[in-house]
């Protein structure tokens, strides 16, 4: 090959490579413009033992759950270890190593949340080649920050024990819960449930296969309230079951089903088609989970404080006053549900599953611009599931939200004074509530009735006070003097007006003390003239 041909081939390679190089450089530049600055992750603890103690299962609870009630299980540790592995891959270029100055973990003061945080951190920051990095043997321990339960307003602010005003707002939902209890369910649920005279533990049973041709009968004669009333007796619940506390039985059943433990026969009661009673209890629990945080004021007081914290952290990162790259919050299903409601986003109305996580990622988009991406991951062990984007009203639907837009869109759901707002409701708020209005109307009616009664009584008895002579018992000398004066007065008046004697006869019958001062003076003048 001649020198000329070699040079031509070189130039051809250069020319063909130029577009590729340009495209690669452009892609790199575009990638450099969008840089992750901070991720904040709120997650629920992993799989746990049941929390509520049900008389139906009391005899076997100690052997079923040797670690105790409400404790993280081995399966729960594995969930968070795998979630940590997901974060290790997802943030491998931005957050690859742990350092306390850049990564901070906050947890509620419960064993299950503290252990979940440890398992997640081990999965994230223990090297993949480390042989002892596993859910059963953590490569190291990580600092987990916490505060006493009674002081944890940030992660437990959704609890009505921490916000007194939430208790008041929750009571306002009484009519909503009553309507839910009256909601009809398939007739077969009541019919088949009533056949159980006494509930007994039943072995696991296969779930009925879906039958498209099967239709349940709902006539309205069977309601959630009917089901829960009968179920209260069957399981020996310490308090009557209702839509407010149905989770105590549905969650207990679910925990036992997950671990192949025996459950009450009520769990498998058929709806006449391919559904069982546990399905309906779970739906009711899902409904209850979010109804408690529905409405702007409830959402602001229950989840708004954590939203405010995250917004402030992002602002500090933008201002350069914070060096954190990852802030993690280990909490509970109610914490996640309240936060979802505070964001005012559309999302699956399901109780947040174990190890469900919400990521709020802050990016630098170049030229002094910043973006926020919010993603909800519900399957911790599925690395292909990066999460669904939560679209906040006012933000773009198919891409991250500009930071300023995000702040404006969430402003009304961020409490400015959480502690005063959570204090006892003011008189104005009580009066303006439905219950307060009813109380005011009732009080007004009572006052009007009293006023009318007093008015009629005064009309009936007159305005003067009349004393009979027999009751007065005046001295004889006084009565004699009055008699002499009256005799003299009658003599003078008989000549001019015979009819006046009738009036004076009335006065002889009664001694009257008018309440009017003018009348008293008139009587005095008459006596003096006589």
Coordinates of C-alpha atoms in Angstrom, one line a residue:
X1 CA 0.0 0.0 0.0
X2 CA 1.4 3.3 -1.0
X3 CA 2.0 6.2 1.3
X4 CA -0.7 8.2 -0.4
X5 CA -3.3 5.4 0.1
X6 CA -2.3 5.1 3.8
X7 CA -2.8 8.8 4.3
X8 CA -6.2 8.7 2.6
X9 CA -7.3 5.8 4.8
X10 CA -6.2 7.8 7.9
X11 CA -8.2 10.8 6.9
X12 CA -11.2 8.6 6.2
X13 CA -11.0 7.1 9.7
X14 CA -10.8 10.6 11.2
X15 CA -13.7 11.8 9.2
X16 CA -15.9 8.8 10.2
X17 CA -14.9 9.1 13.8
X18 CA -15.7 12.8 14.1
X19 CA -19.5 12.5 14.4
X20 CA -19.1 9.7 17.0
X21 CA -16.6 11.7 19.0
X22 CA -18.8 14.8 18.8
X23 CA -21.9 12.8 19.9
X24 CA -20.0 11.3 22.8
X25 CA -18.7 14.6 23.9
X26 CA -22.1 16.1 23.6
X27 CA -23.6 13.3 25.7
X28 CA -20.9 13.8 28.3
X29 CA -21.6 17.5 28.4
X30 CA -25.3 16.9 28.7
X31 CA -24.7 14.4 31.5
X32 CA -22.4 16.9 33.3
X33 CA -25.2 19.4 33.3
X34 CA -27.4 17.2 35.4
X35 CA -25.6 16.2 38.5
X36 CA -27.0 14.6 41.6
X37 CA -26.4 16.8 44.6
X38 CA -28.5 15.2 47.3
X39 CA -30.9 12.2 47.8
X40 CA -33.3 12.0 50.8
X41 CA -34.9 8.6 51.3
X42 CA -37.9 7.9 53.6
X43 CA -38.6 4.2 54.0
X44 CA -40.7 1.8 56.0
X45 CA -39.1 -0.9 58.1
X46 CA -39.0 -4.5 56.8
X47 CA -41.2 -7.5 57.5
X48 CA -42.0 -7.9 61.2
X49 CA -44.0 -10.0 63.6
X50 CA -47.6 -9.1 64.4
X51 CA -48.1 -6.1 66.7
X52 CA -51.6 -6.7 68.1
X53 CA -52.3 -9.5 70.4
X54 CA -55.6 -11.3 69.5
X55 CA -57.1 -13.8 71.9
X56 CA -57.6 -16.3 69.1
X57 CA -53.8 -16.6 68.7
X58 CA -52.7 -16.0 72.3
X59 CA -51.9 -19.6 73.0
X60 CA -49.3 -19.9 70.3
X61 CA -47.9 -16.3 70.1
X62 CA -44.8 -17.0 72.1
X63 CA -43.8 -20.0 69.9
X64 CA -45.0 -18.3 66.7
X65 CA -42.9 -15.2 67.3
X66 CA -39.9 -16.1 69.6
X67 CA -38.4 -12.7 69.0
X68 CA -41.6 -11.0 70.4
X69 CA -44.3 -8.9 68.9
X70 CA -43.5 -6.0 66.6
X71 CA -40.0 -7.2 65.9
X72 CA -38.1 -7.3 62.7
X73 CA -37.8 -10.8 61.1
X74 CA -35.0 -12.3 59.1
X75 CA -37.1 -11.7 56.0
X76 CA -37.3 -8.0 57.0
X77 CA -33.5 -7.8 57.2
X78 CA -33.1 -9.3 53.8
X79 CA -35.6 -6.8 52.3
X80 CA -33.5 -3.9 53.5
X81 CA -30.2 -5.5 52.6
X82 CA -31.5 -5.8 49.0
X83 CA -32.8 -2.3 49.1
X84 CA -29.3 -1.2 50.1
X85 CA -27.9 -3.1 47.2
X86 CA -30.2 -1.3 44.9
X87 CA -29.0 2.1 46.2
X88 CA -25.4 0.9 45.8
X89 CA -26.0 0.4 42.0
X90 CA -28.3 3.3 41.6
X91 CA -25.9 5.8 43.2
X92 CA -22.6 4.2 42.3
X93 CA -21.2 7.3 40.6
X94 CA -22.5 9.8 43.1
X95 CA -22.4 8.1 46.6
X96 CA -20.1 5.1 46.5
X97 CA -18.6 5.3 50.0
X98 CA -19.8 6.0 53.5
X99 CA -18.6 8.9 55.5
X100 CA -20.5 10.5 58.4
X101 CA -20.0 14.0 57.0
X102 CA -21.9 13.1 53.8
X103 CA -24.3 10.4 54.9
X104 CA -26.7 10.6 57.8
X105 CA -29.4 8.2 59.0
X106 CA -32.3 9.1 61.3
X107 CA -34.7 6.4 62.7
X108 CA -37.6 6.2 65.1
X109 CA -36.7 4.7 68.4
X110 CA -38.1 1.2 67.6
X111 CA -36.0 -1.9 67.3
X112 CA -37.6 -2.8 63.9
X113 CA -36.7 0.6 62.4
X114 CA -33.2 0.7 63.9
X115 CA -32.4 -2.8 62.6
X116 CA -33.9 -2.0 59.2
X117 CA -31.6 1.0 58.8
X118 CA -28.5 -1.1 59.8
X119 CA -29.4 -3.7 57.2
X120 CA -29.9 -1.1 54.5
X121 CA -26.6 0.6 55.2
X122 CA -24.8 -2.7 55.1
X123 CA -26.3 -3.6 51.8
X124 CA -25.4 -0.2 50.4
X125 CA -21.9 0.4 51.7
X126 CA -20.4 -3.0 52.3
X127 CA -18.3 -4.0 49.3
X128 CA -19.9 -6.6 47.1
X129 CA -16.8 -8.8 47.4
X130 CA -16.9 -8.8 51.2
X131 CA -17.8 -12.4 52.1
X132 CA -19.4 -11.5 55.4
X133 CA -21.7 -8.8 53.9
X134 CA -25.1 -10.4 54.1
X135 CA -28.4 -9.9 55.9
X136 CA -27.3 -12.3 58.6
X137 CA -23.8 -10.9 59.1
X138 CA -23.3 -7.2 58.7
X139 CA -19.9 -6.0 57.6
X140 CA -19.9 -3.3 60.2
X141 CA -22.3 -1.1 62.2
X142 CA -23.3 2.3 61.2
X143 CA -24.3 5.3 63.3
X144 CA -28.1 5.6 63.4
X145 CA -29.5 8.8 65.0
X146 CA -32.7 8.7 67.0
X147 CA -34.7 10.6 69.6
X148 CA -37.2 9.3 72.2
X149 CA -40.6 8.3 70.8
X150 CA -42.4 11.0 72.7
X151 CA -40.1 13.7 71.3
X152 CA -40.0 12.5 67.7
X153 CA -42.3 14.9 65.9
X154 CA -40.4 14.7 62.7
X155 CA -41.0 11.0 61.9
X156 CA -43.9 10.3 64.3
X157 CA -45.8 13.6 63.8
X158 CA -48.5 11.7 62.0
X159 CA -49.4 10.2 65.3
X160 CA -52.3 11.8 67.1
X161 CA -50.3 11.4 70.3
X162 CA -47.9 14.0 69.1
X163 CA -50.3 16.4 67.6
X164 CA -53.4 17.1 69.8
X165 CA -55.2 19.0 67.1
X166 CA -55.0 15.9 64.8
X167 CA -57.1 14.1 67.4
X168 CA -59.7 16.8 67.1
X169 CA -59.6 16.6 63.2
X170 CA -59.8 12.8 63.4
X171 CA -63.0 12.9 65.4
X172 CA -64.5 15.1 62.7
X173 CA -64.3 12.0 60.5
X174 CA -66.9 10.1 62.6
X175 CA -69.6 10.5 59.9
X176 CA -67.2 9.2 57.2
X177 CA -66.4 6.1 59.2
X178 CA -70.1 5.6 59.9
X179 CA -70.8 5.7 56.2
X180 CA -68.0 3.2 55.5
X181 CA -69.4 0.8 58.1
X182 CA -72.7 1.0 56.3
X183 CA -71.2 0.2 52.9
X184 CA -72.6 -3.0 51.5
X185 CA -70.4 -6.1 50.8
X186 CA -71.2 -9.4 49.1
X187 CA -74.1 -11.2 50.9
X188 CA -72.2 -14.4 51.0
X189 CA -69.7 -12.9 53.4
X190 CA -72.3 -12.5 56.1
X191 CA -74.0 -15.8 55.2
X192 CA -70.8 -17.8 55.4
X193 CA -69.4 -15.9 58.4
X194 CA -72.5 -16.6 60.4
X195 CA -72.0 -20.3 59.9
X196 CA -68.9 -20.0 62.1
X197 CA -70.2 -20.3 65.7
X198 CA -66.7 -20.3 67.1
X199 CA -63.6 -19.3 65.2
X200 CA -60.7 -21.8 65.4
X201 CA -57.2 -21.7 63.8
X202 CA -57.3 -23.1 60.3
X203 CA -54.3 -24.5 58.2
X204 CA -53.2 -22.5 55.2
X205 CA -55.5 -22.8 52.2
X206 CA -54.9 -22.0 48.5
X207 CA -56.5 -18.8 47.4
X208 CA -59.5 -19.3 45.0
X209 CA -58.6 -19.0 41.3
X210 CA -60.2 -16.0 39.5
X211 CA -63.3 -16.9 37.6
X212 CA -64.3 -14.2 35.1
X213 CA -67.9 -15.7 34.8
X214 CA -68.5 -15.4 38.6
X215 CA -70.4 -12.4 40.0
X216 CA -70.9 -11.7 43.6
X217 CA -74.3 -10.7 44.9
X218 CA -74.6 -7.4 46.8
X219 CA -78.1 -6.6 47.9
X220 CA -77.3 -4.2 50.7
X221 CA -78.3 -6.6 53.5
X222 CA -74.7 -7.3 54.4
X223 CA -72.4 -4.4 55.3
X224 CA -68.9 -3.9 56.6
X225 CA -70.4 -3.1 60.0
X226 CA -72.2 -6.5 60.1
X227 CA -69.1 -8.4 59.2
X228 CA -67.0 -6.6 61.8
X229 CA -69.6 -7.0 64.5
X230 CA -69.7 -10.8 64.0
X231 CA -65.9 -10.9 63.7
X232 CA -65.4 -9.2 67.0
X233 CA -67.1 -12.1 68.8
X234 CA -65.4 -14.8 66.7
X235 CA -61.8 -13.6 67.4
X236 CA -62.5 -12.4 70.9
X237 CA -61.3 -8.8 70.1
X238 CA -60.9 -6.8 73.3
X239 CA -62.7 -3.8 71.7
X240 CA -65.4 -3.8 69.0
X241 CA -63.9 -3.9 65.5
X242 CA -64.7 -1.0 63.3
X243 CA -63.1 0.7 60.2
X244 CA -60.9 2.7 62.6
X245 CA -59.2 -0.3 64.1
X246 CA -59.7 -3.1 61.5
X247 CA -55.9 -3.1 61.0
X248 CA -55.5 -5.0 64.3
X249 CA -57.0 -8.1 62.8
X250 CA -56.2 -7.6 59.1
X251 CA -52.5 -6.9 59.8
X252 CA -52.2 -9.7 62.3
X253 CA -53.7 -12.1 59.7
X254 CA -51.3 -10.9 57.0
X255 CA -48.2 -11.3 59.3
X256 CA -49.3 -14.9 60.0
X257 CA -50.0 -15.7 56.4
X258 CA -46.6 -14.3 55.3
X259 CA -44.9 -16.8 57.7
X260 CA -47.2 -19.8 57.0
X261 CA -48.7 -19.7 60.5
X262 CA -52.2 -20.9 61.2
X263 CA -54.9 -18.3 61.0
X264 CA -58.6 -18.1 62.0
X265 CA -61.1 -19.9 59.8
X266 CA -62.7 -16.5 59.2
X267 CA -59.8 -15.5 56.9
X268 CA -60.9 -18.0 54.2
X269 CA -64.6 -17.2 54.4
X270 CA -65.7 -16.9 50.7
X271 CA -67.5 -14.0 49.1
X272 CA -69.3 -16.4 46.9
X273 CA -66.8 -16.0 44.1
X274 CA -63.0 -15.9 44.1
X275 CA -62.5 -13.5 47.0
X276 CA -62.0 -14.2 50.7
X277 CA -62.8 -12.2 53.8
X278 CA -59.1 -11.2 54.3
X279 CA -59.2 -9.4 50.9
X280 CA -62.0 -7.2 52.2
X281 CA -60.4 -6.6 55.5
X282 CA -57.2 -5.5 53.7
X283 CA -59.2 -3.1 51.5
X284 CA -60.7 -1.6 54.5
X285 CA -57.3 -1.2 56.1
X286 CA -56.0 0.5 52.9
X287 CA -58.9 2.9 53.0
X288 CA -58.4 3.7 56.7
X289 CA -54.6 4.3 56.2
X290 CA -55.1 7.3 54.0
X291 CA -58.5 8.7 55.1
X292 CA -56.9 9.8 58.4
X293 CA -54.5 12.1 56.4
X294 CA -57.0 13.4 53.9
X295 CA -57.6 17.1 53.6
X296 CA -55.1 19.9 53.5
X297 CA -55.0 20.6 57.3
X298 CA -54.6 16.9 58.2
X299 CA -51.9 16.4 55.5
X300 CA -50.0 19.5 56.6
X301 CA -49.9 18.6 60.3
X302 CA -49.2 14.9 59.8
X303 CA -46.7 14.8 57.0
X304 CA -45.9 18.5 56.4
X305 CA -43.1 18.7 59.0
X306 CA -41.0 16.1 57.3
X307 CA -41.6 17.8 53.9
X308 CA -40.5 21.1 55.4
X309 CA -37.3 19.4 56.7
X310 CA -36.5 17.9 53.3
X311 CA -37.1 21.3 51.5
X312 CA -34.8 23.0 54.0
X313 CA -32.1 20.4 53.4
X314 CA -32.3 20.9 49.7
X315 CA -32.1 24.7 50.1
X316 CA -29.0 24.3 52.3
X317 CA -27.4 22.2 49.7
X318 CA -28.1 24.8 47.0
X319 CA -26.7 27.5 49.3
X320 CA -23.6 25.5 50.0
X321 CA -24.2 25.3 53.7
X322 CA -24.7 21.5 53.8
X323 CA -22.3 18.8 52.6
X324 CA -24.6 15.9 52.9
X325 CA -25.2 13.7 49.9
X326 CA -27.6 11.3 51.4
X327 CA -30.1 11.7 54.3
X328 CA -32.1 8.6 55.2
X329 CA -35.2 8.3 57.4
X330 CA -36.3 4.9 58.8
X331 CA -39.9 4.9 59.9
X332 CA -43.3 3.3 59.5
X333 CA -46.2 2.8 57.1
X334 CA -48.1 5.7 58.7
X335 CA -45.1 8.0 58.2
X336 CA -44.9 7.1 54.5
X337 CA -48.7 7.4 54.0
X338 CA -48.8 10.8 55.7
X339 CA -45.8 12.0 53.6
X340 CA -47.5 10.9 50.4
X341 CA -50.6 12.9 51.4
X342 CA -48.5 15.9 52.2
X343 CA -47.1 15.8 48.7
X344 CA -50.6 15.9 47.4
X345 CA -49.8 13.4 44.6
X346 CA -51.6 10.6 42.9
X347 CA -50.4 7.3 44.1
X348 CA -51.6 3.7 44.7
X349 CA -54.0 4.0 47.6
X350 CA -52.4 0.9 49.3
X351 CA -50.9 0.7 52.8
X352 CA -47.2 1.2 52.1
X353 CA -45.6 -2.3 52.0
X354 CA -42.6 -3.4 54.0
X355 CA -39.4 -1.6 52.9
X356 CA -41.3 0.8 50.6
X357 CA -39.3 3.9 49.9
X358 CA -39.7 7.5 48.7
X359 CA -36.6 9.1 47.2
X360 CA -36.4 12.9 46.8
X361 CA -33.5 13.7 44.6
X362 CA -32.0 17.1 44.0
X363 CA -30.1 17.7 40.8
X364 CA -28.0 20.6 39.4
X365 CA -29.3 21.2 35.9
X366 CA -26.6 23.7 35.0
X367 CA -26.6 27.5 34.7
X368 CA -27.8 27.9 38.3
X369 CA -30.9 25.7 37.8
X370 CA -32.0 22.9 40.1
X371 CA -34.5 20.1 39.7
X372 CA -36.3 17.8 42.1
X373 CA -37.3 14.2 41.2
X374 CA -39.6 12.2 43.6
X375 CA -39.9 8.5 43.1
X376 CA -41.8 5.8 45.0
X377 CA -40.4 2.3 45.1
X378 CA -42.7 -0.4 46.4
X379 CA -40.8 -3.6 45.6
X380 CA -37.4 -3.5 47.5
X381 CA -36.1 -6.8 46.2
X382 CA -36.7 -5.9 42.5
X383 CA -33.7 -4.0 41.3
X384 CA -35.4 -3.4 37.9
X385 CA -38.1 -1.4 39.8
X386 CA -36.6 2.1 40.1
X387 CA -39.9 3.5 41.3
X388 CA -42.8 5.5 39.9
X389 CA -42.4 9.2 39.5
X390 CA -44.7 11.1 41.8
X391 CA -46.2 14.1 40.0
X392 CA -46.8 17.0 42.3
X393 CA -49.6 19.3 41.1
X394 CA -48.0 22.3 39.3
X395 CA -44.9 20.3 38.3
X396 CA -44.2 18.7 34.9
X397 CA -45.6 15.2 34.4
X398 CA -42.8 13.5 32.5
X399 CA -39.7 15.0 33.9
X400 CA -38.2 16.4 37.2
X401 CA -39.7 19.5 38.7
X402 CA -37.7 22.8 38.8
X403 CA -36.8 23.5 42.4
X404 CA -38.6 26.9 42.6
X405 CA -41.7 25.3 41.1
X406 CA -41.5 22.5 43.6
X407 CA -41.3 24.9 46.5
X408 CA -44.2 26.9 45.3
X409 CA -46.3 23.8 44.7
X410 CA -45.8 22.4 48.2
X411 CA -45.9 25.7 50.1
X412 CA -49.4 25.4 51.4
X413 CA -48.7 21.9 52.8
X414 CA -45.7 23.0 54.8
X415 CA -46.5 24.1 58.4
X416 CA -45.1 27.5 59.4
X417 CA -45.7 26.9 63.1
X418 CA -46.3 23.2 63.7
X419 CA -46.2 23.2 67.5
X420 CA -48.8 26.0 68.0
X421 CA -51.0 24.5 65.2
X422 CA -50.9 21.2 67.0
X423 CA -52.1 22.6 70.3
X424 CA -55.6 22.4 71.6
X425 CA -58.1 23.8 69.0
X426 CA -59.0 27.5 69.5
X427 CA -62.6 28.5 70.3
X428 CA -62.9 29.8 66.7
X429 CA -61.9 26.5 65.2
X430 CA -64.3 24.6 67.5
X431 CA -67.2 26.9 66.6
X432 CA -66.5 26.7 62.9
X433 CA -66.4 22.9 62.9
X434 CA -69.6 20.9 62.1
X435 CA -69.8 19.8 65.7
X436 CA -69.2 23.3 67.0
X437 CA -71.9 24.8 64.7
X438 CA -74.4 22.1 65.9
X439 CA -73.5 22.9 69.6
X440 CA -74.0 26.7 69.0
X441 CA -77.4 26.1 67.3
X442 CA -78.5 23.9 70.2
X443 CA -77.4 26.5 72.8
X444 CA -79.3 29.2 71.0
X445 CA -82.5 27.2 70.9
X446 CA -82.2 26.5 74.7
X447 CA -81.7 30.2 75.4
X448 CA -84.7 31.1 73.3
X449 CA -86.9 28.6 75.1
X450 CA -85.8 30.1 78.5
X451 CA -86.5 33.6 77.3
X452 CA -90.0 32.7 76.1
X453 CA -90.8 30.9 79.3
X454 CA -89.8 33.8 81.5
X455 CA -91.7 36.3 79.3
X456 CA -94.9 34.2 79.5
X457 CA -94.5 33.8 83.2
X458 CA -94.3 37.6 83.7
X459 CA -97.3 38.2 81.5
X460 CA -99.4 35.6 83.4
X461 CA -98.6 37.0 86.9
X462 CA -98.3 40.7 86.1
X463 CA -95.7 43.2 87.2
X464 CA -97.0 44.0 90.6
X465 CA -96.5 42.1 93.8
X466 CA -99.8 41.6 95.7
X467 CA -99.9 40.7 99.4
X468 CA -103.1 39.5 101.1
X469 CA -104.0 41.1 104.5
X470 CA -104.0 37.7 106.1
X471 CA -100.5 37.2 104.9
X472 CA -99.4 40.7 105.8
X473 CA -100.6 40.6 109.5
X474 CA -100.1 44.4 110.0
X475 CA -100.6 45.9 113.6
X476 CA -104.2 46.8 114.6
X477 CA -103.4 50.5 115.1
X478 CA -102.1 50.8 111.6
X479 CA -105.1 49.1 110.1
X480 CA -107.5 51.3 112.2
X481 CA -105.7 54.4 111.0
X482 CA -106.0 53.3 107.4
X483 CA -109.7 52.5 108.0
X484 CA -110.5 56.0 109.3
X485 CA -108.7 57.7 106.4
X486 CA -110.5 55.5 103.9
X487 CA -113.9 56.2 105.5
X488 CA -113.3 59.9 105.2
X489 CA -112.1 59.4 101.6
X490 CA -115.2 57.4 100.6
X491 CA -117.5 60.2 102.0
X492 CA -115.9 62.8 99.7
X493 CA -115.8 60.6 96.7
X494 CA -119.4 59.3 96.9
X495 CA -120.8 62.7 96.1
X496 CA -118.9 63.1 92.9
X497 CA -118.4 59.6 91.6
X498 CA -120.4 56.6 92.8
X499 CA -118.4 54.3 90.6
X500 CA -115.2 55.1 92.4
X501 CA -116.5 53.3 95.5
X502 CA -116.2 50.0 93.7
X503 CA -112.4 50.6 93.1
X504 CA -111.9 51.5 96.7
X505 CA -113.8 48.4 97.8
X506 CA -111.1 46.5 95.8
X507 CA -108.5 48.4 97.8
X508 CA -110.1 47.4 101.1
X509 CA -109.8 43.8 100.0
X510 CA -106.1 44.0 99.2
X511 CA -103.2 46.2 100.2
X512 CA -101.2 46.7 97.0
X513 CA -97.5 47.8 96.8
X514 CA -96.9 48.7 93.2
X515 CA -93.5 48.3 91.8
X516 CA -93.7 51.6 90.1
X517 CA -92.4 54.6 92.1
X518 CA -94.9 56.9 90.4
X519 CA -97.9 54.8 91.5
X520 CA -96.6 54.9 95.1
X521 CA -96.4 58.7 95.1
X522 CA -99.9 58.9 93.6
X523 CA -101.3 56.8 96.5
X524 CA -99.5 59.0 99.0
X525 CA -101.0 62.2 97.6
X526 CA -104.5 60.7 97.8
X527 CA -104.1 59.8 101.5
X528 CA -102.7 63.3 102.3
X529 CA -105.6 65.0 100.4
X530 CA -108.1 62.9 102.5

